[in-house]
């Protein structure tokens, strides 16, 4: 899927899609508590998306069976909601959600702490979020995707964390996944030049231990090879002629 440059009208629609998605996250975060199943979160998230006039873009995407990816502890991404998987105090839960609004996709992810979590987990969650903000500082017209990648990787490296290389950030628009790719690890090849009107999903996936991951037998859920904790933080952003705009965060 090619790189697309969005017009002002298209940007306004993407911004609205993103702002609505941020409300979905507010609602899911408020609901998250020990004793819930990962399916409960999916039901809540899907209801919120639809109540805001959106369509869940993950549902049936390449056969994915739910609207929200709910990934617990050592699960990196693409956790399949399950009524038998109960969230417990001390877990970290990564929620990845997206919606289509008037044909325009938004995509975001957050890792939330359930109750009190270990200092190690707390640091991982914080640093993963910081990695996104380090990356987006480089998300400027005239720069290249590898400027974003390298800034993310430099920050994760300071903590000795494993950076997931099997999954990467991406362009987004009328399709969930468009070009260019935005890796989270060090890249020598710079990729295509960033231009105003590009919209990207930047999404560091960071592990306390090894960067190596594997896929479970369900062919979706990605887990760390060593069982260490993993965190995810993602926003859909807009490249402008000045500072980038985060479309999936509202002040
Ligand atoms: Mg994404």
CSV table of C-alpha atoms and ligand atoms in Angstrom, one decimal:
chain,number,residue,atom,x,y,z
A,1,UNK,CA,0.0,0.0,0.0
A,2,UNK,CA,1.5,3.2,-1.2
A,3,UNK,CA,2.4,6.4,0.8
A,4,UNK,CA,-0.6,8.8,0.8
A,5,UNK,CA,-0.5,12.6,1.4
A,6,UNK,CA,-3.7,13.7,3.0
A,7,UNK,CA,-5.5,16.9,2.0
A,8,UNK,CA,-6.8,19.4,4.6
A,9,UNK,CA,-10.3,17.8,4.4
A,10,UNK,CA,-8.9,14.3,4.8
A,11,UNK,CA,-6.8,15.4,7.8
A,12,UNK,CA,-9.8,16.9,9.5
A,13,UNK,CA,-11.5,13.5,9.1
A,14,UNK,CA,-8.5,11.6,10.4
A,15,UNK,CA,-8.3,14.0,13.4
A,16,UNK,CA,-11.9,13.3,14.2
A,17,UNK,CA,-11.3,9.6,13.9
A,18,UNK,CA,-8.3,9.9,16.2
A,19,UNK,CA,-10.0,12.1,18.8
A,20,UNK,CA,-12.9,9.6,19.0
A,21,UNK,CA,-10.4,6.8,19.5
A,22,UNK,CA,-8.8,8.6,22.4
A,23,UNK,CA,-12.2,8.7,24.1
A,24,UNK,CA,-12.4,4.9,23.6
A,25,UNK,CA,-9.1,4.6,25.5
A,26,UNK,CA,-10.4,6.8,28.3
A,27,UNK,CA,-13.4,4.6,28.7
A,28,UNK,CA,-11.4,1.3,28.6
A,29,UNK,CA,-8.8,2.7,31.1
A,30,UNK,CA,-11.6,3.7,33.5
A,31,UNK,CA,-13.2,0.3,33.3
A,32,UNK,CA,-10.0,-1.8,33.6
A,33,UNK,CA,-9.8,-3.6,37.0
A,34,UNK,CA,-8.8,-7.0,38.5
A,35,UNK,CA,-11.2,-9.8,38.0
A,36,UNK,CA,-12.3,-8.8,34.5
A,37,UNK,CA,-11.7,-11.0,31.6
A,38,UNK,CA,-9.8,-9.8,28.5
A,39,UNK,CA,-13.1,-10.4,26.6
A,40,UNK,CA,-14.9,-8.0,29.0
A,41,UNK,CA,-12.4,-5.3,27.8
A,42,UNK,CA,-13.1,-6.1,24.2
A,43,UNK,CA,-16.9,-5.9,24.7
A,44,UNK,CA,-16.5,-2.5,26.4
A,45,UNK,CA,-14.1,-1.2,23.8
A,46,UNK,CA,-16.3,-2.3,20.8
A,47,UNK,CA,-19.4,-0.7,22.4
A,48,UNK,CA,-17.5,2.6,22.8
A,49,UNK,CA,-16.2,2.6,19.3
A,50,UNK,CA,-19.7,1.9,17.9
A,51,UNK,CA,-21.4,4.5,20.3
A,52,UNK,CA,-19.0,7.1,18.9
A,53,UNK,CA,-20.1,6.3,15.3
A,54,UNK,CA,-17.0,4.2,14.4
A,55,UNK,CA,-16.3,0.8,13.1
A,56,UNK,CA,-13.7,-1.4,14.8
A,57,UNK,CA,-11.0,-1.8,12.2
A,58,UNK,CA,-9.3,-4.8,13.9
A,59,UNK,CA,-12.5,-6.9,13.9
A,60,UNK,CA,-12.1,-9.6,11.1
A,61,UNK,CA,-8.8,-7.9,9.9
A,62,UNK,CA,-7.1,-10.9,8.3
A,63,UNK,CA,-9.5,-12.9,10.4
A,64,UNK,CA,-8.7,-11.3,13.8
A,65,UNK,CA,-11.7,-12.4,15.9
A,66,UNK,CA,-12.2,-9.3,18.1
A,67,UNK,CA,-12.2,-5.5,18.2
A,68,UNK,CA,-9.5,-4.8,20.8
A,69,UNK,CA,-6.2,-6.6,21.1
A,70,UNK,CA,-5.7,-7.3,24.8
A,71,UNK,CA,-2.1,-8.4,25.6
A,72,UNK,CA,-1.2,-9.3,29.2
A,73,UNK,CA,2.3,-9.2,30.7
A,74,UNK,CA,4.7,-11.2,28.4
A,75,UNK,CA,2.2,-10.9,25.5
A,76,UNK,CA,3.6,-8.2,23.2
A,77,UNK,CA,0.7,-7.6,20.8
A,78,UNK,CA,-2.4,-9.3,19.3
A,79,UNK,CA,-3.7,-10.9,22.5
A,80,UNK,CA,-7.1,-12.4,21.6
A,81,UNK,CA,-9.8,-11.5,24.1
A,82,UNK,CA,-10.9,-14.6,26.0
A,83,UNK,CA,-13.6,-14.8,28.7
A,84,UNK,CA,-11.4,-17.3,30.6
A,85,UNK,CA,-8.4,-15.0,30.7
A,86,UNK,CA,-8.8,-13.0,33.9
A,87,UNK,CA,-6.9,-9.8,34.6
A,88,UNK,CA,-5.2,-9.7,38.0
A,89,UNK,CA,-3.8,-7.1,40.3
A,90,UNK,CA,-0.2,-6.5,39.3
A,91,UNK,CA,-0.6,-7.3,35.6
A,92,UNK,CA,0.3,-4.9,32.9
A,93,UNK,CA,-2.3,-4.9,30.1
A,94,UNK,CA,-1.6,-3.6,26.6
A,95,UNK,CA,-4.7,-2.4,24.8
A,96,UNK,CA,-4.4,-1.9,21.0
A,97,UNK,CA,-7.5,-0.4,19.3
A,98,UNK,CA,-8.4,1.3,16.2
A,99,UNK,CA,-11.5,2.6,14.5
A,100,UNK,CA,-12.8,3.7,11.1
A,101,UNK,CA,-14.7,7.0,11.0
A,102,UNK,CA,-16.2,8.1,7.7
A,103,UNK,CA,-13.7,5.9,6.0
A,104,UNK,CA,-10.6,7.1,7.9
A,105,UNK,CA,-8.6,4.8,10.2
A,106,UNK,CA,-7.0,5.6,13.5
A,107,UNK,CA,-4.8,3.3,15.6
A,108,UNK,CA,-3.4,3.6,19.1
A,109,UNK,CA,-2.1,1.5,22.0
A,110,UNK,CA,-1.4,1.9,25.6
A,111,UNK,CA,0.0,-0.3,28.4
A,112,UNK,CA,-1.9,0.1,31.6
A,113,UNK,CA,-1.0,-1.0,35.1
A,114,UNK,CA,-3.7,-3.0,37.0
A,115,UNK,CA,-3.4,-1.9,40.6
A,116,UNK,CA,0.1,-1.7,41.9
A,117,UNK,CA,2.8,-3.2,39.8
A,118,UNK,CA,6.5,-3.9,40.3
A,119,UNK,CA,9.0,-1.1,40.0
A,120,UNK,CA,10.5,-2.9,37.0
A,121,UNK,CA,7.2,-3.1,35.2
A,122,UNK,CA,6.5,0.6,36.0
A,123,UNK,CA,9.8,1.6,34.5
A,124,UNK,CA,9.1,-0.5,31.4
A,125,UNK,CA,5.7,1.1,30.8
A,126,UNK,CA,7.1,4.6,31.4
A,127,UNK,CA,10.1,4.2,29.1
A,128,UNK,CA,8.1,2.6,26.3
A,129,UNK,CA,5.9,5.7,26.4
A,130,UNK,CA,9.0,7.9,26.5
A,131,UNK,CA,10.3,6.1,23.4
A,132,UNK,CA,7.2,7.2,21.5
A,133,UNK,CA,7.8,10.8,22.5
A,134,UNK,CA,11.5,10.6,21.6
A,135,UNK,CA,10.6,9.2,18.2
A,136,UNK,CA,7.9,11.8,17.4
A,137,UNK,CA,10.4,14.6,18.0
A,138,UNK,CA,12.0,13.5,14.8
A,139,UNK,CA,8.7,13.1,12.9
A,140,UNK,CA,9.1,16.3,10.8
A,141,UNK,CA,8.9,17.1,7.1
A,142,UNK,CA,12.3,16.6,5.5
A,143,UNK,CA,13.4,13.9,8.0
A,144,UNK,CA,13.2,10.2,7.3
A,145,UNK,CA,11.6,7.2,9.1
A,146,UNK,CA,14.9,6.1,10.3
A,147,UNK,CA,15.3,9.3,12.3
A,148,UNK,CA,12.3,8.3,14.3
A,149,UNK,CA,13.5,4.6,14.5
A,150,UNK,CA,16.9,5.6,15.8
A,151,UNK,CA,15.5,8.0,18.4
A,152,UNK,CA,13.2,5.3,19.8
A,153,UNK,CA,16.0,2.7,19.8
A,154,UNK,CA,18.5,5.1,21.4
A,155,UNK,CA,16.1,5.6,24.3
A,156,UNK,CA,15.3,1.9,24.8
A,157,UNK,CA,19.0,1.1,24.6
A,158,UNK,CA,19.7,3.3,27.6
A,159,UNK,CA,17.8,0.8,29.7
A,160,UNK,CA,19.1,-2.3,28.0
A,161,UNK,CA,15.6,-3.3,26.9
A,162,UNK,CA,14.8,-5.6,24.0
A,163,UNK,CA,13.2,-3.8,21.0
A,164,UNK,CA,10.8,-5.9,19.1
A,165,UNK,CA,11.9,-6.1,15.4
A,166,UNK,CA,9.2,-8.4,14.0
A,167,UNK,CA,6.5,-5.7,14.1
A,168,UNK,CA,6.8,-2.1,13.1
A,169,UNK,CA,4.9,1.2,12.9
A,170,UNK,CA,3.3,2.2,9.6
A,171,UNK,CA,1.5,4.7,7.5
A,172,UNK,CA,-2.3,4.9,8.0
A,173,UNK,CA,-5.2,6.5,6.2
A,174,UNK,CA,-8.1,4.9,4.3
A,175,UNK,CA,-6.2,1.7,5.0
A,176,UNK,CA,-5.0,0.5,8.5
A,177,UNK,CA,-1.6,-0.3,7.2
A,178,UNK,CA,0.0,1.9,4.5
A,179,UNK,CA,3.6,2.8,3.7
A,180,UNK,CA,6.1,3.8,4.9
A,181,UNK,CA,7.2,1.3,7.6
A,182,UNK,CA,8.4,2.9,10.8
A,183,UNK,CA,10.6,0.4,12.7
A,184,UNK,CA,11.5,0.9,16.3
A,185,UNK,CA,15.1,-0.4,16.0
A,186,UNK,CA,18.2,1.2,14.5
A,187,UNK,CA,18.0,1.5,10.8
A,188,UNK,CA,20.8,2.4,8.3
A,189,UNK,CA,18.4,2.7,5.4
A,190,UNK,CA,16.6,5.9,5.9
A,191,UNK,CA,13.3,5.1,4.0
A,192,UNK,CA,11.2,7.7,2.1
A,193,UNK,CA,11.4,11.4,3.0
A,194,UNK,CA,8.7,12.5,5.4
A,195,UNK,CA,6.3,15.1,4.0
A,196,UNK,CA,3.5,17.3,5.4
A,197,UNK,CA,0.2,15.5,5.1
A,198,UNK,CA,1.6,12.0,5.9
A,199,UNK,CA,0.0,10.2,8.7
A,200,UNK,CA,1.9,7.5,10.7
A,201,UNK,CA,1.2,5.1,13.5
A,202,UNK,CA,4.4,5.1,15.6
A,203,UNK,CA,4.3,2.2,18.0
A,204,UNK,CA,7.3,1.1,20.1
A,205,UNK,CA,7.0,-2.4,21.5
A,206,UNK,CA,9.6,-2.9,24.2
A,207,UNK,CA,10.6,-5.9,26.3
A,208,UNK,CA,12.4,-6.0,29.6
A,209,UNK,CA,14.5,-8.9,28.4
A,210,UNK,CA,15.3,-10.3,24.9
A,211,UNK,CA,14.0,-8.6,21.7
A,212,UNK,CA,13.1,-12.1,20.5
A,213,UNK,CA,9.5,-13.0,20.2
A,214,UNK,CA,7.4,-15.9,19.1
A,215,UNK,CA,3.8,-16.5,17.9
A,216,UNK,CA,1.4,-18.7,19.9
A,217,UNK,CA,-0.4,-21.5,18.2
A,218,UNK,CA,-3.4,-19.2,17.6
A,219,UNK,CA,-1.2,-17.6,14.9
A,220,UNK,CA,-1.9,-14.1,16.3
A,221,UNK,CA,-0.6,-13.6,19.8
A,222,UNK,CA,3.0,-12.5,20.0
A,223,UNK,CA,4.9,-13.2,23.2
A,224,UNK,CA,8.4,-12.6,24.4
A,225,UNK,CA,10.7,-15.6,23.9
A,226,UNK,CA,12.0,-15.4,27.5
A,227,UNK,CA,8.7,-14.7,29.2
A,228,UNK,CA,9.8,-11.2,30.2
A,229,UNK,CA,7.3,-8.3,30.3
A,230,UNK,CA,6.5,-6.3,27.2
A,231,UNK,CA,4.9,-2.8,26.8
A,232,UNK,CA,3.4,-1.0,23.8
A,233,UNK,CA,2.6,2.6,23.2
A,234,UNK,CA,1.2,3.9,19.9
A,235,UNK,CA,-0.4,7.0,18.5
A,236,UNK,CA,-1.5,8.0,15.0
A,237,UNK,CA,0.3,11.3,14.2
A,238,UNK,CA,0.3,13.8,11.4
A,239,UNK,CA,3.5,15.2,9.8
A,240,UNK,CA,3.1,19.0,9.3
A,241,UNK,CA,5.4,21.8,8.1
A,242,UNK,CA,6.0,22.5,11.8
A,243,UNK,CA,5.5,20.3,14.9
A,244,UNK,CA,3.9,17.0,14.4
A,245,UNK,CA,0.3,16.6,15.7
A,246,UNK,CA,-0.8,13.6,17.7
A,247,UNK,CA,-4.3,12.7,16.4
A,248,UNK,CA,-5.1,10.0,19.0
A,249,UNK,CA,-4.4,12.1,22.1
A,250,UNK,CA,-6.7,14.9,23.4
A,251,UNK,CA,-5.5,17.3,26.1
B,1,LIG,MG1,-0.5,0.0,14.5
